[in-house]
């Protein structure tokens, strides 16, 4: 990943540039969309620390719930949210080989007024009523059972980027956003919960240290 110091020199100068910058600039493709990376002078936040935990991705096959090689990925804002000008980046990764040079799938269509970059691994958009979903397509020749995972990083203005939960898509299968289809997926889900628990412990430790300083 690009170092935090370098990133401070490359942060977008305008709030509306965040999502496009993270996709369109080649150097930003080397910055991982994961907790604790530095974007806009702030650490990326795990979804467990989200101020709007209802934000999520809705993934569905293009052929209305039939097995497919193409899937629609919709960034969803809760109707009762109080956020303004939410921008987001969608990220793809191979859960079976995170360091793979070529992914088994890529974005082929961006959300409304968005764009695609990083070799098809990222796309960006703005959360608006007319916002269309992004389209993910598995590469030609990919066999049923191949997997790709997708998640989003979103922000308002120059606030910290926050991640959504990941959704695993399996080629030739319908998608269930709440339950994973295999034991390995379930292990990934448990690992995510472990990270969430660790973050909660960090918060408790920070609060304890703050109280001790006040007592002193």
XYZ file of C-alpha atoms in Angstrom, residues 4-130:
127
model
C 0.324 7.483 4.710
C 2.774 10.369 4.225
C 2.489 10.108 0.452
C -1.274 9.963 0.653
C -1.382 13.227 2.570
C 0.120 14.888 -0.490
C -2.455 13.347 -2.799
C -5.740 13.924 -0.981
C -8.410 15.517 -3.179
C -8.738 19.265 -2.759
C -12.531 19.259 -3.100
C -15.013 17.043 -1.313
C -16.661 16.015 -4.563
C -13.332 14.612 -5.829
C -12.954 11.863 -3.216
C -14.604 8.929 -4.990
C -13.342 9.757 -8.485
C -9.819 10.312 -7.173
C -9.806 6.905 -5.534
C -10.745 5.247 -8.840
C -9.391 7.407 -11.679
C -5.841 8.067 -10.467
C -3.573 5.099 -11.070
C -1.502 5.771 -7.948
C -4.622 5.469 -5.780
C -5.115 1.884 -7.020
C -2.181 0.909 -4.799
C -4.012 2.180 -1.712
C -6.073 -0.633 -0.251
C -9.662 0.001 0.733
C -9.328 -1.479 4.209
C -9.381 -0.279 7.844
C -6.563 2.032 8.981
C -5.373 3.080 5.511
C -5.109 6.892 5.397
C -7.447 8.808 3.080
C -8.179 12.550 3.391
C -6.022 12.681 6.541
C -8.240 10.115 8.281
C -7.995 6.383 8.841
C -10.523 4.297 6.915
C -13.137 3.013 9.366
C -14.302 -0.589 9.714
C -18.070 -0.967 9.247
C -18.351 -1.668 13.000
C -17.554 2.023 13.583
C -20.034 3.342 11.018
C -22.214 6.301 12.010
C -24.845 4.860 9.636
C -24.670 1.051 10.021
C -27.723 0.598 7.795
C -25.706 1.434 4.690
C -25.128 -1.759 2.721
C -24.781 -3.301 -0.727
C -27.659 -5.038 -2.470
C -26.346 -7.607 -4.963
C -28.548 -9.564 -7.357
C -28.181 -11.518 -10.634
C -29.221 -9.545 -13.700
C -31.563 -12.343 -14.766
C -33.923 -11.956 -11.815
C -32.561 -14.428 -9.299
C -31.490 -17.045 -11.859
C -27.886 -18.280 -11.933
C -25.891 -15.712 -13.833
C -22.445 -14.455 -14.804
C -23.520 -10.814 -14.405
C -24.668 -9.138 -11.200
C -26.051 -5.736 -10.235
C -24.409 -4.082 -7.211
C -26.474 -1.309 -5.631
C -25.202 0.995 -2.878
C -28.134 1.407 -0.477
C -28.772 4.298 1.922
C -31.436 3.828 4.631
C -34.460 6.029 3.927
C -34.255 7.692 7.347
C -30.577 8.649 7.065
C -29.409 12.224 7.736
C -26.326 12.225 5.527
C -25.623 14.684 2.726
C -23.740 14.098 -0.521
C -22.619 10.525 0.115
C -19.969 9.370 -2.350
C -18.771 5.811 -2.572
C -16.208 3.523 -4.145
C -17.006 -0.128 -4.904
C -14.113 -2.579 -4.684
C -13.662 -6.119 -6.019
C -11.248 -8.710 -4.652
C -10.606 -12.419 -5.082
C -11.337 -13.983 -1.656
C -9.403 -17.121 -2.632
C -6.311 -15.248 -3.812
C -6.190 -11.618 -2.535
C -2.857 -11.029 -4.311
C -4.090 -12.270 -7.698
C -2.830 -10.197 -10.621
C -6.098 -10.769 -12.506
C -9.523 -10.986 -10.919
C -12.113 -13.546 -12.073
C -14.625 -10.699 -12.547
C -14.635 -6.969 -13.169
C -16.956 -3.974 -13.274
C -18.393 -3.489 -16.750
C -20.849 -0.666 -15.987
C -20.535 2.169 -13.474
C -23.269 3.802 -11.371
C -24.898 6.941 -12.797
C -22.275 9.647 -13.489
C -19.578 7.351 -12.100
C -16.542 5.726 -13.647
C -14.506 2.522 -13.694
C -10.787 2.236 -12.956
C -7.982 0.122 -11.506
C -8.340 -2.497 -14.241
C -12.049 -2.926 -13.575
C -11.546 -3.613 -9.849
C -13.128 -0.316 -8.751
C -15.989 1.950 -9.678
C -17.489 5.002 -8.020
C -20.754 6.876 -7.710
C -22.956 9.178 -5.629
C -25.842 7.950 -3.509
C -28.836 9.646 -5.144
C -32.382 8.603 -5.933
C -31.525 8.197 -9.626
